[in-house]
XYZ file of C-alpha atoms in Angstrom:
679
model
C 83.436 7.039 55.529
C 81.661 4.062 57.110
C 81.061 0.827 55.019
C 77.373 1.273 54.874
C 77.617 4.858 53.874
C 80.121 3.971 51.241
C 78.003 1.131 50.170
C 74.858 3.202 49.802
C 76.960 5.813 47.747
C 78.020 3.039 45.458
C 74.257 1.687 45.032
C 73.048 5.404 44.106
C 75.998 5.471 41.466
C 74.820 2.122 40.100
C 71.242 3.101 40.041
C 72.081 6.153 37.770
C 73.999 4.002 35.497
C 71.108 1.719 35.168
C 68.871 4.794 34.318
C 71.207 5.937 31.738
C 71.049 2.323 30.162
C 67.338 2.389 29.785
C 66.573 2.548 25.910
C 63.816 4.875 24.685
C 63.384 6.796 27.778
C 63.793 10.391 28.491
C 66.049 9.975 31.330
C 67.449 13.516 31.819
C 65.071 14.006 34.911
C 65.878 10.691 36.588
C 69.632 11.199 35.881
C 69.254 14.502 38.006
C 67.343 12.565 40.886
C 70.276 10.043 40.833
C 72.752 12.887 41.181
C 70.801 14.273 44.081
C 70.830 10.799 45.640
C 74.667 10.677 45.345
C 74.801 13.934 47.046
C 72.666 12.655 49.686
C 74.805 9.432 50.379
C 78.103 11.893 50.569
C 76.228 14.181 53.106
C 75.185 11.202 55.314
C 78.825 9.920 55.204
C 80.086 13.473 56.068
C 77.663 14.090 58.923
C 78.045 10.389 60.386
C 80.625 11.397 62.744
C 78.682 14.311 64.133
C 76.902 13.440 67.337
C 73.265 14.198 67.792
C 72.260 14.339 64.323
C 70.067 12.109 62.017
C 72.010 10.645 59.105
C 69.373 11.793 56.685
C 68.886 15.268 58.269
C 65.325 14.346 58.776
C 65.451 14.086 62.517
C 65.065 17.077 64.918
C 67.897 18.621 67.048
C 66.572 19.049 70.570
C 67.588 21.482 73.358
C 70.554 20.373 75.599
C 71.756 18.419 72.722
C 69.657 15.293 72.913
C 68.359 13.879 69.690
C 64.897 11.968 69.168
C 65.489 8.639 67.721
C 63.722 7.592 64.731
C 63.619 6.185 61.186
C 65.670 7.470 58.484
C 64.918 7.132 54.739
C 64.094 9.216 51.583
C 61.183 8.962 49.327
C 61.588 5.450 47.245
C 61.217 5.173 43.385
C 61.799 2.460 41.104
C 62.036 2.586 37.420
C 59.644 0.558 35.425
C 60.824 -2.068 32.752
C 64.146 -2.634 34.054
C 65.792 -5.123 32.024
C 69.312 -5.522 33.749
C 70.469 -8.982 34.912
C 71.055 -7.605 38.623
C 68.426 -6.893 41.226
C 67.687 -3.226 41.031
C 68.703 -1.021 44.005
C 65.698 0.861 45.361
C 66.732 2.620 48.528
C 67.660 2.033 52.220
C 65.603 2.098 55.358
C 67.751 3.012 58.430
C 67.103 3.677 62.069
C 69.412 6.211 63.994
C 69.712 3.880 66.704
C 71.627 1.545 64.443
C 75.568 1.672 65.701
C 76.545 -0.360 62.917
C 77.418 -3.493 65.066
C 74.850 -5.653 63.317
C 72.481 -5.825 66.322
C 69.580 -4.641 64.398
C 67.595 -6.634 62.108
C 65.613 -5.017 59.391
C 62.336 -6.514 57.767
C 59.574 -5.340 55.558
C 56.051 -6.606 54.916
C 53.282 -5.460 52.511
C 52.821 -5.291 48.813
C 55.517 -7.514 47.090
C 57.410 -7.939 50.204
C 59.686 -11.011 49.946
C 58.811 -11.587 46.303
C 59.127 -8.288 44.419
C 61.109 -6.495 46.938
C 63.877 -7.736 49.252
C 65.777 -6.213 51.778
C 69.141 -6.827 53.488
C 68.404 -7.540 57.116
C 71.844 -5.843 58.390
C 72.119 -2.845 55.932
C 68.326 -2.155 55.297
C 68.982 -2.057 51.567
C 66.003 -2.787 49.359
C 66.281 -4.190 45.853
C 63.650 -5.042 43.059
C 63.824 -8.388 41.904
C 61.109 -8.394 39.141
C 60.524 -6.324 36.015
C 57.828 -3.640 37.082
C 55.081 -1.919 34.782
C 53.745 1.110 35.992
C 50.773 0.788 33.429
C 49.631 -2.119 35.573
C 50.480 -0.904 38.968
C 51.757 2.559 40.000
C 52.999 2.303 43.458
C 53.389 -0.352 46.317
C 52.753 0.216 50.093
C 55.031 -1.543 52.482
C 55.710 -1.493 56.319
C 59.253 -1.280 57.955
C 60.286 -3.055 61.029
C 63.678 -2.763 62.968
C 64.008 -5.493 65.691
C 66.618 -6.392 68.082
C 68.486 -9.271 66.539
C 68.613 -11.042 69.995
C 65.259 -10.488 71.314
C 63.262 -10.005 68.094
C 61.740 -7.144 69.752
C 60.555 -3.893 68.023
C 63.015 -1.285 68.447
C 61.073 1.420 66.374
C 57.423 1.594 65.780
C 56.572 -0.075 62.636
C 56.397 2.392 59.753
C 54.689 2.608 56.395
C 56.560 3.736 53.398
C 55.681 3.777 49.495
C 57.715 2.607 46.407
C 56.676 4.563 43.357
C 56.997 2.884 40.060
C 58.681 5.697 37.915
C 57.142 5.878 34.431
C 59.166 5.595 31.078
C 57.466 6.197 27.706
C 57.081 2.557 27.015
C 53.232 2.813 25.832
C 52.260 3.911 22.374
C 48.932 5.689 21.785
C 46.255 3.223 20.763
C 42.790 3.892 19.035
C 40.470 1.906 21.050
C 37.063 2.724 19.581
C 37.634 1.444 16.176
C 36.988 0.603 13.380
C 36.173 4.024 12.575
C 33.564 4.627 9.605
C 32.378 8.202 8.769
C 30.510 9.674 5.849
C 30.319 13.149 4.364
C 28.214 14.429 1.468
C 29.906 14.679 -1.934
C 30.712 18.308 -3.007
C 30.802 19.666 0.593
C 32.822 22.695 1.363
C 36.400 22.505 2.505
C 36.582 22.160 6.157
C 33.464 20.179 6.555
C 33.747 18.047 9.776
C 33.602 14.244 8.837
C 34.234 12.456 12.158
C 36.385 12.603 15.293
C 38.930 9.882 16.467
C 40.681 9.669 19.837
C 43.775 7.855 20.959
C 44.589 6.736 24.625
C 48.074 6.418 25.985
C 48.607 4.336 29.094
C 51.487 6.294 30.264
C 51.573 8.705 33.311
C 49.701 11.848 31.981
C 51.063 13.806 35.104
C 54.850 12.960 34.199
C 56.562 14.426 31.368
C 54.940 14.382 27.845
C 54.681 10.670 27.568
C 50.908 10.590 27.316
C 50.585 13.852 25.425
C 49.204 12.945 22.130
C 49.130 14.861 18.800
C 47.374 13.498 15.405
C 48.356 13.554 11.819
C 47.247 12.073 8.612
C 49.607 9.417 7.193
C 47.509 8.544 4.048
C 44.724 10.559 2.391
C 45.969 13.986 3.165
C 45.200 15.072 -0.230
C 41.565 14.895 0.606
C 41.329 14.983 4.339
C 43.082 16.928 7.252
C 42.776 16.039 11.006
C 43.261 18.480 14.027
C 46.319 17.579 15.649
C 44.842 18.298 19.246
C 41.160 17.393 18.891
C 41.469 14.437 16.264
C 38.500 15.927 14.182
C 38.676 14.858 10.711
C 37.739 17.436 8.020
C 37.542 17.713 4.047
C 40.636 19.170 2.481
C 39.071 19.618 -1.035
C 35.399 20.856 -2.226
C 35.202 18.571 -5.307
C 34.684 14.999 -3.682
C 32.671 13.420 -6.255
C 30.685 10.053 -5.175
C 30.394 9.063 -8.849
C 34.273 9.258 -9.150
C 35.159 7.837 -5.875
C 32.709 6.506 -3.176
C 34.901 5.971 -0.171
C 38.472 6.720 1.094
C 40.677 4.864 3.574
C 42.429 7.293 5.560
C 45.333 6.663 7.858
C 45.387 8.804 11.008
C 48.384 8.556 13.356
C 48.663 9.443 16.916
C 52.166 10.193 18.377
C 53.163 10.938 22.009
C 55.546 13.008 23.657
C 53.764 15.923 21.832
C 55.179 14.680 18.619
C 58.742 15.263 19.706
C 61.521 12.951 18.374
C 61.662 9.726 20.319
C 57.860 9.703 20.706
C 56.030 6.553 20.258
C 52.895 6.213 17.715
C 50.045 4.308 16.761
C 47.738 4.475 13.853
C 44.181 3.419 12.596
C 42.371 3.403 9.299
C 39.506 5.458 9.123
C 36.673 4.458 6.262
C 35.112 7.544 4.830
C 31.882 7.072 2.821
C 31.003 9.677 0.373
C 27.096 10.103 0.491
C 25.210 10.988 -2.613
C 23.364 14.404 -3.569
C 21.446 14.930 -6.672
C 23.934 16.550 -8.745
C 23.574 14.321 -11.969
C 20.661 14.689 -14.305
C 18.955 11.761 -15.812
C 20.108 10.885 -19.447
C 18.730 8.357 -21.953
C 21.452 6.166 -23.262
C 19.801 6.095 -26.565
C 18.018 8.997 -28.670
C 15.662 6.808 -30.331
C 13.951 3.531 -29.347
C 11.594 1.343 -31.653
C 8.801 -0.947 -30.587
C 6.026 -2.775 -32.388
C 2.642 -3.819 -31.295
C -0.238 -5.521 -33.037
C -3.155 -3.325 -33.961
C -5.596 -5.634 -31.912
C -3.833 -5.099 -28.722
C -6.210 -4.093 -25.953
C -6.067 -0.759 -24.200
C -3.629 -1.042 -21.509
C -1.374 -3.548 -23.139
C 2.500 -2.512 -22.619
C 4.388 -1.630 -25.665
C 7.808 -1.387 -24.100
C 10.106 -0.048 -21.472
C 12.655 2.590 -21.642
C 15.046 3.893 -19.055
C 17.018 7.039 -18.254
C 20.273 6.463 -16.533
C 21.241 8.421 -13.437
C 24.569 8.116 -11.723
C 23.259 9.132 -8.610
C 21.811 6.735 -6.021
C 18.688 6.000 -3.583
C 15.898 8.641 -4.067
C 17.883 10.726 -6.163
C 17.428 8.420 -9.123
C 13.687 8.427 -8.632
C 12.183 9.264 -12.022
C 8.956 10.616 -13.503
C 8.285 10.193 -17.077
C 5.803 12.105 -19.394
C 4.770 12.192 -23.021
C 5.532 15.481 -24.455
C 3.857 15.420 -28.043
C -0.011 15.785 -28.468
C -0.469 12.649 -30.637
C 1.481 10.556 -28.194
C -0.574 11.958 -25.256
C -3.834 10.696 -26.954
C -2.696 7.369 -28.134
C -0.240 6.345 -25.433
C 0.244 6.334 -21.825
C 3.619 6.097 -19.770
C 3.904 5.272 -16.153
C 6.892 4.649 -13.906
C 7.966 1.204 -12.577
C 8.832 2.299 -8.736
C 11.152 -0.696 -8.605
C 13.282 -0.340 -11.680
C 12.745 3.491 -12.428
C 11.750 2.271 -16.027
C 9.193 4.142 -18.220
C 6.553 1.610 -19.045
C 4.674 2.787 -22.310
C 1.269 1.328 -22.845
C -1.702 1.759 -25.332
C -4.327 4.317 -24.143
C -6.665 4.187 -27.446
C -7.302 1.404 -29.965
C -4.798 1.319 -32.560
C -5.490 1.029 -36.301
C -2.846 -0.219 -38.966
C -5.271 1.021 -41.803
C -5.414 4.710 -40.361
C -1.694 4.840 -39.233
C 1.130 2.441 -39.225
C 3.621 4.392 -37.185
C 3.528 6.594 -34.027
C 6.297 8.977 -33.022
C 6.262 9.651 -29.335
C 8.504 12.056 -27.328
C 9.276 10.824 -23.815
C 10.796 12.966 -21.422
C 12.524 11.870 -18.014
C 12.994 14.114 -15.090
C 14.238 13.783 -11.488
C 11.329 13.622 -8.922
C 13.554 15.185 -6.170
C 15.779 18.068 -7.652
C 18.281 19.496 -5.060
C 18.035 23.736 -5.527
C 21.880 23.694 -4.638
C 22.833 22.311 -8.066
C 20.093 23.735 -10.397
C 23.000 25.731 -11.847
C 24.469 22.342 -13.058
C 22.022 22.247 -15.778
C 18.368 21.007 -16.373
C 17.596 17.821 -14.608
C 15.563 16.262 -17.514
C 16.248 14.460 -20.782
C 13.964 13.454 -23.727
C 14.118 10.524 -26.338
C 12.008 9.451 -29.286
C 9.857 6.396 -29.107
C 8.738 5.002 -32.473
C 5.717 2.461 -32.279
C 5.148 0.526 -35.530
C 1.573 -0.853 -35.761
C 1.556 -4.442 -37.159
C -1.475 -5.368 -39.385
C -3.471 -8.516 -38.371
C -6.507 -10.008 -40.172
C -9.249 -8.571 -38.094
C -13.059 -9.457 -38.077
C -15.592 -7.314 -39.956
C -16.642 -4.288 -37.886
C -20.276 -3.327 -37.584
C -21.023 0.275 -38.748
C -23.698 2.632 -37.248
C -26.432 3.259 -36.852
C -28.130 2.366 -33.774
C -28.808 -1.067 -32.386
C -32.541 -0.438 -32.261
C -34.948 -1.561 -34.941
C -38.814 -1.273 -35.031
C -41.532 -3.127 -36.800
C -45.198 -2.960 -36.764
C -46.947 -6.100 -35.126
C -49.351 -6.488 -38.160
C -46.161 -6.549 -40.824
C -46.528 -9.368 -43.273
C -44.165 -12.313 -42.937
C -41.065 -11.225 -44.852
C -41.328 -7.697 -44.247
C -37.924 -5.921 -44.022
C -37.273 -4.761 -40.510
C -33.948 -3.160 -41.098
C -30.276 -3.613 -42.468
C -27.157 -4.044 -40.706
C -23.895 -3.236 -42.158
C -20.232 -4.545 -41.514
C -17.095 -3.850 -43.274
C -13.714 -5.511 -43.331
C -11.338 -3.195 -41.862
C -8.194 -4.604 -43.604
C -6.811 -3.505 -46.764
C -8.032 -6.613 -48.620
C -11.579 -5.464 -47.743
C -12.955 -9.003 -47.997
C -16.830 -9.397 -48.595
C -18.851 -10.026 -45.464
C -21.489 -12.682 -44.781
C -24.241 -12.264 -42.343
C -26.221 -14.793 -40.036
C -28.363 -14.609 -36.831
C -27.341 -16.459 -33.660
C -30.221 -18.889 -33.384
C -29.626 -19.126 -29.623
C -30.944 -15.793 -29.276
C -33.879 -16.424 -31.808
C -34.931 -20.153 -31.023
C -38.444 -19.766 -32.654
C -36.916 -18.036 -35.773
C -38.941 -15.004 -35.704
C -36.616 -13.233 -37.835
C -34.416 -14.114 -40.851
C -31.464 -12.222 -42.332
C -30.131 -11.944 -45.883
C -26.608 -13.239 -45.868
C -25.347 -11.145 -48.462
C -27.131 -7.821 -47.714
C -27.941 -7.944 -44.046
C -31.402 -7.175 -44.335
C -33.482 -8.492 -41.209
C -37.040 -9.777 -42.361
C -39.790 -10.958 -40.341
C -39.989 -14.926 -40.284
C -43.391 -15.250 -38.402
C -46.504 -13.144 -37.612
C -45.886 -10.868 -34.783
C -47.900 -10.248 -31.823
C -46.789 -7.136 -29.510
C -49.235 -8.518 -26.826
C -47.313 -11.689 -26.891
C -43.851 -10.403 -27.198
C -43.268 -6.834 -27.329
C -39.305 -6.842 -27.503
C -36.862 -9.115 -29.203
C -33.215 -9.342 -28.563
C -31.125 -11.150 -31.248
C -27.391 -11.292 -32.029
C -26.303 -10.625 -35.506
C -23.047 -12.327 -36.802
C -20.677 -10.795 -39.523
C -18.038 -12.978 -40.932
C -15.437 -12.749 -43.804
C -16.694 -14.626 -46.828
C -13.521 -16.634 -47.095
C -12.652 -16.978 -43.338
C -15.678 -17.604 -41.057
C -13.223 -17.689 -37.928
C -13.121 -13.975 -38.346
C -16.494 -13.381 -36.670
C -17.922 -10.257 -35.179
C -21.079 -10.034 -33.022
C -23.662 -7.171 -32.526
C -26.622 -7.300 -30.355
C -29.775 -5.922 -31.977
C -32.910 -5.082 -30.149
C -36.103 -5.137 -32.021
C -39.306 -3.180 -30.660
C -42.912 -4.567 -31.906
C -45.098 -1.421 -32.393
C -48.680 -1.637 -31.412
C -51.712 -1.878 -33.761
C -55.055 -1.504 -32.520
C -56.140 -5.168 -32.901
C -57.634 -5.801 -29.579
C -61.014 -4.462 -28.561
C -61.652 -3.068 -25.124
C -63.300 -5.285 -22.461
C -64.896 -4.628 -19.301
C -62.198 -5.068 -16.482
C -64.184 -7.605 -14.677
C -67.535 -9.358 -14.896
C -69.369 -6.860 -13.108
C -72.238 -7.629 -10.653
C -74.085 -4.880 -8.840
C -77.008 -4.773 -6.254
C -80.094 -2.405 -5.929
C -82.366 -1.995 -3.003
C -86.022 -2.456 -3.632
C -86.677 0.958 -2.190
C -83.967 2.625 -4.195
C -84.546 6.275 -5.410
C -83.999 7.736 -8.942
C -80.327 8.697 -9.624
C -78.716 6.500 -7.037
C -75.297 5.100 -8.120
C -75.038 1.510 -8.148
C -71.892 0.712 -10.008
C -68.739 2.310 -11.629
C -67.158 0.377 -14.194
C -63.826 0.330 -16.218
C -62.347 -1.318 -19.015
C -59.098 -3.011 -20.169
C -57.314 -3.092 -23.531
C -54.268 -5.087 -24.478
C -53.178 -2.457 -26.940
C -50.946 0.218 -26.030
C -51.556 3.376 -28.300
C -48.904 5.864 -28.139
C -51.384 8.681 -27.428
C -52.937 6.557 -24.646
C -56.266 5.011 -24.243
C -59.549 6.769 -24.708
C -62.570 4.745 -24.265
C -66.318 5.636 -25.053
C -69.313 3.989 -22.877
C -72.990 3.715 -24.252
C -75.892 1.266 -23.556
C -76.076 -1.560 -26.134
C -78.634 -0.960 -28.933
C -80.739 -3.603 -27.418
C -81.197 -1.730 -24.025
C -81.710 1.699 -25.180
C -85.452 1.308 -24.306
C -84.951 0.311 -20.818
C -86.429 2.645 -18.056
C -84.657 1.088 -15.219
C -81.081 2.175 -15.285
C -79.158 4.877 -16.875
C -75.379 4.898 -18.032
C -73.168 8.007 -17.793
C -69.751 8.177 -19.418
C -67.609 10.129 -17.031
C -64.814 10.748 -19.890
C -62.032 9.472 -17.616
C -62.118 5.882 -19.197
C -64.751 5.037 -16.676
C -68.527 4.977 -16.660
C -71.388 5.316 -14.014
C -74.849 3.230 -13.709
C -77.507 5.076 -11.795
C -81.239 3.949 -11.128
C -83.786 5.564 -13.315
C -87.062 4.496 -11.343
C -88.553 4.646 -7.997
C -88.218 1.156 -6.243
C -87.808 -2.375 -7.592
C -89.950 -5.603 -6.608
C -88.063 -8.649 -6.212
C -91.348 -10.830 -6.703
C -91.809 -9.336 -10.007
C -88.067 -9.402 -11.159
C -84.898 -10.118 -9.048
C -82.196 -9.783 -11.593
C -81.541 -7.450 -14.543
C -78.974 -7.964 -17.377
C -77.586 -4.407 -18.628
C -75.637 -4.590 -21.783
C -73.040 -1.949 -22.057
C -71.053 -0.965 -25.258
C -67.400 -0.029 -24.948
C -65.477 1.424 -28.063
C -61.680 2.492 -28.030
C -60.287 5.576 -29.977
C -58.396 3.311 -32.677
C -57.505 3.577 -35.300
C -59.381 1.604 -36.177
C -61.857 1.885 -33.502
C -62.855 -1.545 -31.964
C -65.603 -2.337 -29.613
C -67.278 -5.124 -27.524
C -70.311 -5.566 -25.354
C -70.116 -6.617 -21.694
C -72.942 -7.240 -19.530
C -73.626 -5.669 -16.026
C -75.665 -7.961 -13.680
C -77.911 -6.226 -11.233
C -79.617 -8.153 -8.449
C -82.784 -6.682 -6.706
C -82.066 -7.050 -2.943
C -83.854 -6.293 0.338
C -82.366 -3.724 2.427
C -82.889 -2.100 5.997
C -83.516 1.543 6.608
C -80.031 2.377 6.382
C -79.767 0.934 2.789
C -77.533 -1.866 3.997
C -78.362 -5.068 1.965
C -79.901 -7.946 3.820
C -81.101 -10.658 1.392
C -80.812 -11.163 -2.351
C -82.756 -13.952 -4.383
C -80.260 -16.367 -5.676
C -82.615 -17.404 -8.405
C -80.772 -16.962 -11.579
C -83.854 -15.866 -13.482
C -87.638 -15.423 -12.377
C -90.539 -15.737 -14.834
C -92.348 -12.346 -15.060
C -95.513 -11.317 -16.646
C -93.771 -8.904 -18.538
C -91.768 -11.384 -20.510
C -92.217 -11.074 -24.252
C -93.878 -13.653 -26.369
C -90.516 -14.375 -28.203
C -88.800 -15.006 -24.903
C -91.636 -17.486 -23.733
C -91.286 -19.361 -26.945
C -87.640 -19.604 -26.672
C -87.815 -21.099 -23.068
C -90.493 -23.477 -24.160
C -88.707 -24.640 -27.086
C -85.378 -25.089 -24.846
C -87.206 -27.193 -22.454
C -88.622 -29.309 -25.006
C -85.125 -29.848 -26.683
C -84.032 -30.902 -23.232
C -86.551 -33.476 -22.698
C -86.299 -35.148 -26.089
C -82.455 -34.948 -25.865
C -82.357 -36.537 -22.660
C -84.600 -39.606 -23.695
C -82.568 -40.178 -26.892
C -79.274 -39.717 -24.867
C -80.475 -42.680 -22.741
C -81.266 -45.064 -25.594
C -78.420 -47.575 -25.842
C -78.835 -48.280 -29.765
C -79.671 -44.897 -30.759
C -77.551 -43.434 -33.679
C -78.536 -39.892 -32.784
C -75.952 -37.819 -31.342
C -77.798 -34.922 -29.717
C -76.174 -32.038 -27.802
C -74.912 -32.686 -24.236
C -77.290 -31.305 -21.730
C -74.736 -28.892 -20.353
C -74.302 -27.281 -23.969
C -78.249 -27.179 -24.234
C -78.400 -25.347 -21.078
C -75.904 -22.886 -22.170
C -77.674 -22.476 -25.430
C -81.012 -21.723 -23.634
C -79.596 -19.345 -21.160
C -78.011 -17.413 -23.979
C -81.455 -17.268 -25.822
C -82.642 -15.762 -22.549
C -80.054 -13.004 -22.523
C -80.520 -12.325 -25.980
C -84.230 -12.425 -26.366
C -85.091 -10.902 -22.813
C -83.364 -7.366 -22.693
C -84.271 -5.169 -19.557
C -87.820 -4.069 -20.328
């Protein structure tokens, strides 16, 4: 055996010894490889003396006994995580042209050459000088050179070779996606999937079982299971109750080597939250609640709050409340506070201590959202009793019906009773009541009230035509406590009495053509009356007695509260008389029937052939031969009085006080109208 062959054999044996010394590693296969390597070294020694063969057995025997020269080596492996103190033998490169005389120089280049891997220039032995980690780098690619030691020329073409890092089980499984938080609804069936966990192992998955991971539950196995292959976590029981425990911390373990003895493991904690389902009905903590409220509380006032408790959470605790008894429904109202889920009890109708001092109300609470899966657990509602005590307060008097409308005739005497208001003290003491009128609503003091009886009487003469309605405010107060005051608005209607005669609607003036024909309409008249009889107006028209003998005009009552004036003769002469005054008597329907006389002024005008008025004499009155002697005498007397009065009026020292000239003119004109009717 040559020295180099013996050295290779010894290196192979030392390598196997190193493999057996590696802790925590399944070294059976590597030991087998080492044994094979030793056999190869021995074979190399045995065949070394045989001419024409490569030491490795990898060269080809050619015809005629000639051998092709070339490189000789096996595939190289190096074990990761080597902890020995000596460099780790990797393998040998060798050229079949090497005669063992040291003339060939071996070198390497590439990844780790000269640092991680060193080569013996004479023998071609390669050693690893550093601790390698397959999880960081799985192989190294290098190139081998065989050179003539004297000339440094290449004797063989440069050849590439690979050193593989041999895996050992040095990496435990790791859960890289944590922290894990899952959830499952309470009362879920056994086997309900919760979530999936996954562990990674950095070891070589293609070599042995170093990266083959299985899962198991270390803590929490009484409630949950995990699939050993997939890592899916499932419920192990069907009675998970959120109200008892709302979360679980489950420890899941991942073990490599398929769980075999000696495998490495890692663990993670999975938080599993138990979500709520509506499996708990509402329950009132008390079967009876008591509240009190004053009887004067306004409608809508809050009396108190009650709340039914629910062990569930979220929308499963949403409540709806209702009043179940008939009396409670009428007097009170219950609503739900959406923020606190409390029942708010409020006043729906005015309370009265004197009528009822205590109200008993049945309030029911029920879940707004009921899960049909759990209806067999019982009714999801509960009831409680709420007692409401009404507190007595000193209340002001209360006005009693009848209506707030009163009526009185406008001709009622001062002191006449219009009506009576009544107010009573609603308290049990039933204190006497006093009455008054708010004078801000009756500044003219048209009405008075009896302070003891509440009788309202007239304080002044009434006139419907001036004010047909009066709105006053009546006060009622306790006799001993005037701060307790009630107010009532009262409307008083003044009823009409026929105390105003009808009058012509306007000072009518009409015109008639000189060539007018008999029966020609010259004016339609109407009247006004300030009274308002309940049955409506009905007026009657006739000529005044002083005009009944006139032959110029006629008056026709149309019986619709109007009358028509027609001509009664053929033609008029402005030179003889250019103006006529026609007195008309108007009578209403009463009772009592009232009348007045109005005058229609008719002017005689010149007209064209179509009847259109052209000119009318503007003289107020023209003397006519047809004037009566009385009218002439009246006019002469008026003229004489005017002359005498004017003379005396201008005397500075005269003590006589005659009528002013304007008044005398009015007097004389009135004399004309009275004493000179239409002839």
